[in-house]
Short mmCIF file of C-alpha atoms and ligand atoms in Angstrom, two decimals:
data_model
loop_
_atom_site.label_atom_id
_atom_site.label_comp_id
_atom_site.label_asym_id
_atom_site.label_seq_id
_atom_site.Cartn_x
_atom_site.Cartn_y
_atom_site.Cartn_z
CA MET J 6 -102.03 124.41 174.12
CA PRO J 7 -97.46 123.66 173.59
CA THR J 8 -96.15 123.88 170.30
CA ILE J 9 -94.87 119.78 169.31
CA THR J 10 -92.09 119.54 166.57
CA LYS J 11 -92.74 117.39 163.83
CA LYS J 12 -89.29 115.97 164.11
CA PRO J 13 -90.09 112.91 166.86
CA PRO J 14 -87.61 113.66 170.12
CA HIS J 15 -84.32 112.29 169.82
CA VAL J 16 -82.82 111.05 173.09
CA LEU J 17 -79.84 109.83 175.06
CA VAL J 18 -80.30 107.02 177.46
CA VAL J 19 -77.42 107.41 180.27
CA PRO J 20 -78.65 104.00 182.29
CA PHE J 21 -76.93 103.27 185.79
CA PRO J 22 -74.22 99.77 185.39
CA GLN J 23 -76.04 97.60 187.83
CA THR J 24 -78.45 94.98 186.24
CA GLY J 25 -81.71 96.12 188.79
CA HIS J 26 -81.72 99.32 187.04
CA LEU J 27 -80.10 98.83 183.38
CA VAL J 28 -82.56 96.37 182.51
CA PRO J 29 -86.09 98.09 183.39
CA HIS J 30 -84.09 101.39 181.81
CA LEU J 31 -83.78 98.77 178.46
CA ASP J 32 -87.09 98.49 178.76
CA LEU J 33 -88.34 101.63 179.14
CA THR J 34 -86.07 102.57 176.02
CA HIS J 35 -87.85 100.47 174.14
CA GLN J 36 -91.56 102.11 175.01
CA ILE J 37 -90.19 105.19 173.61
CA LEU J 38 -88.81 103.51 170.76
CA LEU J 39 -91.68 102.07 170.08
CA ARG J 40 -93.96 105.48 170.23
CA GLY J 41 -91.04 106.93 167.71
CA ALA J 42 -88.45 108.52 169.22
CA THR J 43 -84.50 108.00 168.07
CA VAL J 44 -82.72 107.21 170.75
CA THR J 45 -78.84 107.10 171.74
CA VAL J 46 -77.72 104.67 174.34
CA LEU J 47 -74.52 105.71 176.39
CA VAL J 48 -72.50 102.41 177.47
CA THR J 49 -69.02 101.60 178.44
CA PRO J 50 -67.59 99.12 176.34
CA GLN J 51 -68.36 95.64 178.86
CA ASN J 52 -72.20 96.89 179.29
CA SER J 53 -72.43 97.54 174.95
CA PRO J 54 -73.56 93.95 174.78
CA TYR J 55 -76.40 94.34 176.93
CA LEU J 56 -78.01 96.65 173.86
CA ASP J 57 -78.10 93.47 171.66
CA PRO J 58 -82.37 92.42 172.37
CA LEU J 59 -82.58 95.75 171.62
CA ARG J 60 -80.16 96.10 168.32
CA SER J 61 -82.07 92.87 166.97
CA LEU J 62 -85.22 94.56 167.43
CA HIS J 63 -84.71 98.58 166.17
CA SER J 64 -83.73 99.67 162.65
CA PRO J 65 -79.43 101.69 163.38
CA GLU J 66 -81.59 104.71 161.94
CA THR J 67 -83.60 105.17 165.33
CA PHE J 68 -81.47 102.31 167.54
CA LYS J 69 -77.80 104.19 168.14
CA THR J 70 -75.12 103.27 170.86
CA LEU J 71 -72.97 105.42 172.23
CA ILE J 72 -69.54 103.96 173.90
CA LEU J 73 -66.70 105.88 175.98
CA PRO J 74 -64.35 104.40 178.15
CA PHE J 75 -65.26 103.90 181.63
CA PRO J 76 -63.67 106.10 183.91
CA SER J 77 -60.24 104.72 186.46
CA HIS J 78 -61.07 104.03 189.54
CA PRO J 79 -58.60 103.58 192.10
CA LEU J 80 -61.47 101.35 194.31
CA ILE J 81 -62.74 99.34 190.86
CA PRO J 82 -60.30 96.60 189.12
CA SER J 83 -60.16 97.31 185.64
CA GLY J 84 -61.77 95.46 183.73
CA VAL J 85 -65.13 96.12 186.37
CA GLU J 86 -67.86 98.61 184.30
CA THR J 87 -71.34 96.94 186.81
CA LEU J 88 -72.30 97.70 190.05
CA GLN J 89 -72.94 93.50 190.83
CA GLN J 90 -69.68 92.90 190.39
CA LEU J 91 -68.81 94.71 193.63
CA PRO J 92 -70.41 94.78 196.78
CA LEU J 93 -72.89 97.43 197.43
CA GLN J 94 -70.57 99.65 199.84
CA ALA J 95 -68.96 100.08 196.07
CA LEU J 96 -71.91 102.78 194.98
CA PRO J 97 -69.67 105.62 196.06
CA HIS J 98 -66.44 104.56 194.09
CA MET J 99 -69.07 104.05 191.10
CA PHE J 100 -71.05 106.96 191.21
CA GLU J 101 -67.40 109.33 191.61
CA ALA J 102 -66.13 106.77 188.35
CA LEU J 103 -69.59 107.53 185.91
CA SER J 104 -69.62 111.14 187.50
CA ARG J 105 -66.15 111.63 185.07
CA LEU J 106 -68.35 110.60 182.19
CA HIS J 107 -68.87 114.51 182.01
CA ASP J 108 -65.94 115.55 179.77
CA PRO J 109 -65.81 112.62 177.29
CA LEU J 110 -70.07 113.21 176.65
CA VAL J 111 -69.44 117.02 176.47
CA ASP J 112 -66.75 116.78 174.09
CA PHE J 113 -68.92 114.14 171.70
CA LEU J 114 -71.90 116.59 172.27
CA SER J 115 -69.91 119.49 170.99
CA ARG J 116 -68.85 118.07 167.91
CA GLN J 117 -72.25 117.37 166.89
CA PRO J 118 -74.00 119.24 164.61
CA PRO J 119 -76.94 121.30 166.19
CA SER J 120 -79.05 119.14 164.29
CA ASP J 121 -78.04 115.70 165.68
CA LEU J 122 -78.31 116.60 169.57
CA PRO J 123 -80.41 114.98 171.64
CA ASP J 124 -83.68 117.02 172.82
CA VAL J 125 -83.31 115.30 176.17
CA ILE J 126 -81.25 113.07 179.02
CA LEU J 127 -82.87 110.25 180.15
CA GLY J 128 -81.05 109.32 182.90
CA ASN J 129 -80.41 106.95 186.26
CA SER J 130 -81.25 109.48 188.72
CA PHE J 131 -77.87 108.86 190.76
CA LEU J 132 -76.42 110.29 187.77
CA SER J 133 -78.33 113.13 187.76
CA PRO J 134 -75.95 115.07 189.63
CA TRP J 135 -73.22 115.86 186.14
CA ILE J 136 -75.94 114.47 184.05
CA ASN J 137 -77.50 117.68 184.75
CA LYS J 138 -74.69 119.98 184.07
CA VAL J 139 -74.78 118.42 180.60
CA ALA J 140 -78.24 118.90 179.59
CA ASP J 141 -77.60 122.90 180.84
CA ALA J 142 -74.44 123.19 178.71
CA PHE J 143 -76.19 122.29 175.96
CA SER J 144 -80.04 123.61 177.17
CA ILE J 145 -81.51 120.25 176.57
CA LYS J 146 -83.74 118.72 179.87
CA SER J 147 -82.72 116.03 181.39
CA ILE J 148 -85.45 113.46 182.57
CA CYS J 149 -84.76 111.12 185.54
CA PHE J 150 -85.18 107.60 185.63
CA LEU J 151 -85.71 105.33 188.93
CA PRO J 152 -86.45 101.87 188.50
CA ILE J 153 -87.90 101.80 192.01
CA ASN J 154 -91.15 102.69 193.61
CA ALA J 155 -92.84 105.81 194.45
CA HIS J 156 -93.33 104.56 198.51
CA SER J 157 -89.50 104.34 198.49
CA ILE J 158 -88.79 107.56 196.97
CA ASN J 159 -91.15 108.72 199.82
CA THR J 160 -89.69 106.81 202.46
CA MET J 161 -85.72 107.92 201.28
CA TRP J 162 -86.16 111.48 201.04
CA GLY J 163 -88.61 111.68 203.44
CA GLN J 164 -85.78 110.54 205.59
CA ASP J 165 -83.95 113.46 207.87
CA LEU J 166 -80.89 114.68 206.16
CA GLU J 167 -77.65 113.09 208.24
CA VAL J 168 -79.47 109.54 207.27
CA ARG J 169 -79.49 110.50 203.30
CA SER J 170 -75.75 111.68 203.12
CA PHE J 171 -74.81 111.07 199.96
CA PHE J 172 -78.38 110.55 198.29
CA ASP J 173 -79.42 113.86 199.24
CA GLU J 174 -77.19 115.54 196.60
CA LEU J 175 -79.20 112.48 193.87
CA GLU J 176 -82.50 114.11 194.92
CA THR J 177 -81.83 118.08 194.82
CA CYS J 178 -80.91 117.05 191.46
CA THR J 179 -83.55 114.80 190.31
CA THR J 180 -86.12 117.18 191.86
CA GLU J 181 -84.06 120.50 189.98
CA SER J 182 -84.36 118.35 186.47
CA TYR J 183 -87.21 118.23 183.93
CA GLY J 184 -89.12 115.62 184.72
CA LEU J 185 -88.76 111.84 186.94
CA VAL J 186 -90.07 108.57 185.70
CA ILE J 187 -90.55 105.63 187.74
CA ASN J 188 -91.05 102.04 187.15
CA THR J 189 -94.50 101.35 189.05
CA PHE J 190 -98.46 102.22 187.92
CA TYR J 191 -100.52 104.39 189.69
CA GLU J 192 -103.17 102.12 191.27
CA LEU J 193 -100.24 100.29 193.28
CA GLU J 194 -99.68 103.44 195.49
CA PRO J 195 -101.70 106.61 194.47
CA GLU J 196 -100.85 108.62 197.44
CA PHE J 197 -97.10 108.14 197.30
CA VAL J 198 -97.32 109.05 193.58
CA GLU J 199 -99.36 111.83 194.21
CA SER J 200 -96.82 112.89 197.09
CA VAL J 201 -94.06 112.19 194.95
CA LYS J 202 -95.51 115.04 192.91
CA THR J 203 -96.62 117.35 194.93
CA HIS J 204 -93.98 117.30 198.04
CA TYR J 205 -90.95 116.09 196.29
CA MET J 206 -90.95 117.42 192.19
CA THR J 207 -93.57 120.07 192.77
CA HIS J 208 -94.98 119.64 189.06
CA HIS J 209 -97.07 117.49 187.72
CA ARG J 210 -94.30 115.80 185.02
CA VAL J 211 -93.59 112.51 187.09
CA TRP J 212 -94.86 109.50 184.92
CA THR J 213 -95.79 106.30 186.15
CA VAL J 214 -94.78 103.32 183.38
CA GLY J 215 -94.53 100.63 184.99
CA PRO J 216 -94.79 97.62 185.34
CA LEU J 217 -91.98 97.18 182.33
CA LEU J 218 -92.12 94.32 181.16
CA PRO J 219 -89.57 92.40 178.59
CA PHE J 220 -89.61 93.28 175.31
CA LYS J 221 -89.12 89.71 174.47
CA VAL J 222 -89.68 86.77 177.08
CA GLY J 223 -87.44 84.23 177.54
CA ALA J 224 -84.77 85.73 176.06
CA ASN J 225 -81.80 86.66 177.71
CA ARG J 226 -82.76 89.59 179.79
CA GLY J 227 -79.72 91.21 181.33
CA GLU J 228 -77.11 88.63 181.39
CA LYS J 229 -76.94 85.67 179.05
CA SER J 230 -78.64 82.21 180.98
CA SER J 231 -75.93 80.33 182.59
CA ILE J 232 -77.83 77.70 181.04
CA PRO J 233 -80.19 77.35 177.75
CA PRO J 234 -83.67 78.70 178.88
CA GLN J 235 -85.40 75.75 176.67
CA LYS J 236 -82.93 73.46 179.62
CA VAL J 237 -85.32 75.33 182.56
CA SER J 238 -88.43 75.39 180.76
CA ALA J 239 -88.47 71.47 179.57
CA TRP J 240 -87.86 71.10 183.14
CA LEU J 241 -90.54 73.60 184.66
CA ASP J 242 -92.72 71.31 181.63
CA SER J 243 -92.03 68.19 182.97
CA CYS J 244 -93.59 69.60 186.78
CA PRO J 245 -96.73 67.83 186.35
CA GLU J 246 -98.92 70.16 188.94
CA ASP J 247 -99.30 74.15 188.29
CA ASN J 248 -98.18 76.32 191.24
CA SER J 249 -96.20 73.74 192.78
CA VAL J 250 -92.74 75.27 192.48
CA VAL J 251 -90.74 77.02 194.64
CA TYR J 252 -88.23 79.36 192.94
CA ILE J 253 -85.44 81.06 195.01
CA ALA J 254 -83.50 83.93 193.97
CA PHE J 255 -81.77 86.73 195.42
CA GLY J 256 -81.05 89.13 192.42
CA SER J 257 -78.28 90.36 190.50
CA GLN J 258 -76.21 91.87 193.81
CA ILE J 259 -77.00 89.63 196.42
CA ARG J 260 -75.07 86.87 197.80
CA LEU J 261 -75.78 84.50 200.18
CA THR J 262 -73.53 83.55 203.57
CA ALA J 263 -71.84 79.86 203.62
CA GLU J 264 -74.34 79.87 206.64
CA GLN J 265 -77.33 80.82 204.99
CA ALA J 266 -76.91 79.10 201.96
CA MET J 267 -76.43 75.69 204.53
CA ALA J 268 -79.41 76.50 206.19
CA LEU J 269 -81.67 77.64 202.64
CA ALA J 270 -80.19 73.98 201.48
CA ALA J 271 -81.25 72.13 204.65
CA ALA J 272 -84.77 73.68 204.37
CA LEU J 273 -85.28 72.17 200.58
CA GLU J 274 -84.43 69.37 201.50
CA LYS J 275 -86.04 68.28 204.47
CA SER J 276 -89.45 69.85 202.38
CA SER J 277 -91.52 67.93 199.91
CA VAL J 278 -91.12 71.38 197.42
CA ARG J 279 -90.05 71.02 193.76
CA PHE J 280 -87.54 74.20 193.24
CA ILE J 281 -85.18 76.15 191.31
CA TRP J 282 -82.67 77.85 193.20
CA THR J 283 -80.57 80.61 191.49
CA VAL J 284 -77.07 80.95 192.89
CA ARG J 285 -74.85 84.36 192.03
CA ASP J 286 -71.89 83.28 190.79
CA ALA J 287 -68.68 84.51 192.43
CA ALA J 288 -68.48 87.88 191.12
CA LYS J 289 -64.64 89.12 189.92
CA LYS J 290 -62.55 88.65 192.81
CA VAL J 291 -62.99 92.41 193.36
CA ASN J 292 -61.63 91.95 197.20
CA SER J 293 -59.81 88.98 198.29
CA ASP J 294 -61.13 88.96 201.19
CA ILE J 295 -64.54 88.57 200.88
CA ASP J 296 -65.41 85.62 199.66
CA ASN J 297 -68.85 86.43 197.82
CA SER J 298 -70.24 83.91 195.89
CA ASP J 299 -73.17 81.56 197.37
CA VAL J 300 -71.91 78.31 198.92
CA ILE J 301 -73.77 75.19 198.04
CA PRO J 302 -73.40 72.10 200.54
CA LEU J 303 -71.56 69.24 198.86
CA GLY J 304 -73.33 66.79 197.32
CA PHE J 305 -77.10 68.62 198.05
CA GLU J 306 -77.77 68.66 193.90
CA GLU J 307 -77.27 65.32 194.00
CA ARG J 308 -79.70 64.52 197.29
CA VAL J 309 -81.95 66.70 195.30
CA LYS J 310 -81.98 65.83 191.78
CA GLU J 311 -84.92 64.49 191.81
CA LYS J 312 -87.00 67.39 192.51
CA GLY J 313 -84.88 70.05 192.62
CA LEU J 314 -82.77 72.50 190.10
CA VAL J 315 -79.77 74.68 190.50
CA ILE J 316 -78.99 77.45 188.49
CA ARG J 317 -75.54 78.68 189.39
CA GLY J 318 -74.99 82.41 187.49
CA TRP J 319 -78.11 83.77 185.87
CA ALA J 320 -81.42 82.55 185.22
CA PRO J 321 -83.99 83.49 182.72
CA GLN J 322 -85.85 85.29 185.86
CA THR J 323 -89.09 86.25 183.68
CA MET J 324 -89.62 83.13 182.25
CA ILE J 325 -89.75 80.93 185.19
CA LEU J 326 -91.89 83.34 187.19
CA GLU J 327 -94.49 83.24 184.36
CA HIS J 328 -94.26 79.39 183.68
CA ARG J 329 -97.37 77.76 185.19
CA ALA J 330 -95.60 75.17 187.29
CA VAL J 331 -93.99 77.93 189.22
CA GLY J 332 -96.46 79.10 192.56
CA SER J 333 -93.86 80.83 194.98
CA PHE J 334 -91.14 83.32 194.69
CA LEU J 335 -88.55 83.37 198.20
CA THR J 336 -87.04 86.46 197.05
CA HIS J 337 -85.20 89.45 198.27
CA LEU J 338 -87.71 92.27 197.39
CA GLY J 339 -85.65 94.10 194.36
CA TRP J 340 -88.00 96.27 193.06
CA GLY J 341 -87.99 94.30 189.68
CA SER J 342 -88.13 91.09 190.91
CA VAL J 343 -91.40 91.92 192.95
CA LEU J 344 -92.81 93.65 190.01
CA GLU J 345 -92.36 90.21 187.45
CA GLY J 346 -92.98 87.74 190.75
CA MET J 347 -96.50 89.93 190.55
CA VAL J 348 -96.28 89.63 187.12
CA GLY J 349 -95.84 85.44 187.15
CA GLY J 350 -98.92 85.71 189.67
CA VAL J 351 -96.96 83.84 192.42
CA LEU J 352 -97.00 84.11 195.59
CA LEU J 353 -94.23 86.45 197.71
CA LEU J 354 -92.19 85.15 200.50
CA ALA J 355 -89.69 88.21 201.00
CA TRP J 356 -86.72 88.13 202.85
CA PRO J 357 -85.48 91.91 202.03
CA MET J 358 -81.82 92.36 202.59
CA GLN J 359 -80.45 95.69 201.90
CA ALA J 360 -81.59 99.03 200.44
CA ASP J 361 -84.67 99.81 199.87
CA HIS J 362 -85.62 95.82 200.37
CA PHE J 363 -86.96 97.08 203.27
CA TYR J 364 -89.22 99.90 202.30
CA ASN J 365 -90.81 97.21 198.85
CA SER J 366 -91.51 94.87 202.14
CA THR J 367 -92.82 97.80 204.19
CA LEU J 368 -95.30 98.30 200.99
CA MET J 369 -95.79 94.64 199.70
CA VAL J 370 -96.09 93.01 203.12
CA ASP J 371 -97.07 95.72 205.87
CA LYS J 372 -99.09 97.87 203.35
CA LEU J 373 -100.82 95.88 200.87
CA ARG J 374 -100.06 92.81 202.58
CA ALA J 375 -99.30 90.97 199.17
CA ALA J 376 -96.43 89.04 200.54
CA ILE J 377 -95.05 87.18 203.54
CA LEU J 378 -92.62 88.04 204.74
CA VAL J 379 -89.71 85.09 205.68
CA GLY J 380 -86.64 86.73 206.55
CA GLU J 381 -85.36 89.53 207.93
CA ASN J 382 -81.86 91.03 206.73
CA ARG J 383 -78.59 90.51 204.95
CA ASP J 384 -77.13 88.32 208.65
CA TYR J 385 -80.78 86.29 208.93
CA VAL J 386 -80.23 82.43 209.27
CA PRO J 387 -82.79 81.19 208.57
CA ASP J 388 -84.77 78.28 210.96
CA SER J 389 -84.10 75.39 208.29
CA ASP J 390 -87.21 73.52 209.57
CA GLU J 391 -89.13 76.50 210.07
CA LEU J 392 -88.06 77.61 206.33
CA ALA J 393 -88.94 74.11 205.07
CA ARG J 394 -92.59 74.37 206.05
CA VAL J 395 -93.29 77.89 205.29
CA LEU J 396 -91.74 76.29 201.39
CA ALA J 397 -94.41 73.82 201.57
CA GLU J 398 -97.08 75.87 202.56
CA SER J 399 -96.36 78.14 199.77
CA VAL J 400 -97.50 76.06 197.06
CA LYS J 401 -100.55 74.53 198.70
CA GLY J 402 -103.31 76.64 197.45
CA ASP J 403 -104.06 80.20 197.35
CA SER J 404 -102.88 82.29 200.50
CA PRO J 405 -105.28 85.57 201.42
CA GLU J 406 -101.67 87.26 200.31
CA ARG J 407 -101.43 85.30 197.11
CA VAL J 408 -104.87 86.38 196.28
CA ARG J 409 -104.70 90.57 197.02
CA LEU J 410 -101.57 89.79 194.60
CA MET J 411 -103.31 88.70 191.57
CA LYS J 412 -105.81 91.74 192.40
CA LEU J 413 -102.71 93.76 192.16
CA ARG J 414 -101.65 92.15 189.15
CA GLU J 415 -104.58 92.76 187.76
CA LYS J 416 -104.51 96.36 187.83
CA GLY J 417 -100.87 96.42 186.53
CA MET J 418 -101.68 94.68 183.53
CA GLU J 419 -104.76 97.16 182.67
CA ALA J 420 -102.21 99.81 183.72
CA VAL J 421 -100.10 99.01 180.71
CA LYS J 422 -102.28 97.97 178.59
CA GLY J 423 -103.73 100.27 175.89
CA GLY J 424 -105.68 103.00 177.44
CA GLY J 425 -103.94 101.97 180.83
CA SER J 426 -102.39 104.35 183.65
CA SER J 427 -98.65 103.31 182.52
CA TYR J 428 -99.45 103.47 179.17
CA ASN J 429 -101.39 107.01 179.21
CA ASP J 430 -98.19 107.87 181.14
CA LEU J 431 -95.66 106.70 177.96
CA ASP J 432 -97.44 108.61 175.53
CA ASP J 433 -97.84 111.52 177.16
CA LEU J 434 -94.42 111.34 178.57
CA VAL J 435 -92.91 111.12 174.58
CA VAL J 436 -94.98 114.50 173.59
CA GLU J 437 -93.13 116.04 176.75
CA MET J 438 -89.85 115.22 175.35
CA CYS J 439 -91.03 116.44 172.01
CA LEU J 440 -91.70 120.02 173.69
CA LYS J 441 -89.65 122.88 172.63
P1 AWU M 526 -83.82 93.31 190.80
O1 AWU M 526 -84.96 93.94 190.91
O2 AWU M 526 -84.12 91.85 191.28
O3 AWU M 526 -82.22 93.94 191.33
P2 AWU M 526 -81.34 94.21 191.97
O4 AWU M 526 -80.43 92.81 190.81
O5 AWU M 526 -81.31 93.61 193.49
O6 AWU M 526 -80.09 94.65 191.80
C1 AWU M 526 -83.27 97.85 191.98
O7 AWU M 526 -82.04 96.29 192.08
C2 AWU M 526 -83.81 97.25 193.78
O8 AWU M 526 -84.57 97.83 193.91
C3 AWU M 526 -81.89 97.60 194.45
O9 AWU M 526 -81.88 97.45 196.12
C4 AWU M 526 -81.26 96.15 194.06
C5 AWU M 526 -80.77 96.40 192.28
N1 AWU M 526 -82.62 88.87 186.87
C6 AWU M 526 -82.64 87.49 185.63
O10 AWU M 526 -82.84 88.05 184.96
N2 AWU M 526 -81.85 86.56 186.13
C7 AWU M 526 -81.20 86.64 187.29
O11 AWU M 526 -80.40 85.07 187.30
C8 AWU M 526 -81.09 87.80 188.20
C9 AWU M 526 -81.50 88.52 187.99
C10 AWU M 526 -82.93 90.24 186.56
C11 AWU M 526 -84.31 90.26 186.75
C12 AWU M 526 -84.09 92.08 187.63
C13 AWU M 526 -82.79 91.96 187.55
C14 AWU M 526 -82.66 92.60 189.14
C15 AWU M 526 -83.77 98.26 190.79
O12 AWU M 526 -82.05 94.76 194.47
O13 AWU M 526 -85.54 89.32 186.04
O14 AWU M 526 -85.35 92.19 186.48
O15 AWU M 526 -82.52 91.00 186.85
O16 AWU M 526 -83.55 93.33 189.70
#
């Protein structure tokens, strides 16, 4: 029986500054705080406000912040400290910049009394190459967090080397770390979870803790909502029929091209559906030649004001998805959005765009048949008549895909309840963090 120290673990959390990664990492942090851990979260100055909801829930004795300057990078404009302000192509530059937090973090830890050193670093797997080095230097455990599912991990890590390129180093460092935490639930994909344990991590320390739920529904999750959440819920309350509204959103990273936005707008005008469409605001102009803001056709909002609400910027997404009036979700299949759509019990209309979205489509559309594919990829421009038909169909009663999704939702909600697989894995994770 391992010796368990009396003192609850002190965990240094190092999230990756991209909303789809940061939001679930902070939800996970809340869960380990609830289990008695003390946490210090390392962020750069621009990202400190993301921690405010946690600061409002936990005492400063158990929840601390370590703020280190964002390391400058020639290809990242000063003042930009999150990936969602940049095109995905900037990912290697973000890795490079963040890896230069190694020395300042080592310097900070070297100045701490041994009793104040963390027992564990719970970092995003994307940062594991340098975080593992810090953990080794102070003989503390490095546990990685990935906000994606086991199917995606198997697909990415199963690819031959030349395809994986710089992800190869992340995989190696993650498999060398003490353990891996994934935002999924065992019952969703048991064969893939087992495969991550046996083929990649080669031990049992793989914890499935999802779906990681917001610790405060309706609160600002990630960014501050661009319009008051109460205004959005009042608009939804005014919709008489349950499951009659289509929610359209493509996460924090994707911006539609003008052509795609025009086709989507035309489909919304042609269809009779009520809808909420979240449109990314123009990211900080990082490359003047990339106009990466969604373009809403002139006069569109006026023409659809009786049936549609356009949110420019940031929406209270989980509140929208959990509202009785919302019946379907046109989504890019970012994994956080998939889990939130599942918990909200809405039909998923899949338009995968990049990265792991295609793996999520294989899992949710092809394998589990719990979502409907409506868009192919980043360059796809929908036919507005066909999309209008699909949108109208999506809020007409229970499709087989939604029935199957509701069954998965039931398993997911069981998993996070007391005694469920994710609840127990969170307990076990904190016990393992205590082990010397
Ligand atoms: P989401 O899963 O939608 O991710 P992205 O923002 O697209 O970013 C990884 O996240 C994906 O697997 C990657 O492929 C990549 C990445 N949100 C909100 O509250 N309001 C908004 O207006 C927009 C977003 C929240 C949303 C979710 C998160 C975005 C994991 O896609 O509720 O929690 O931001 O996550």
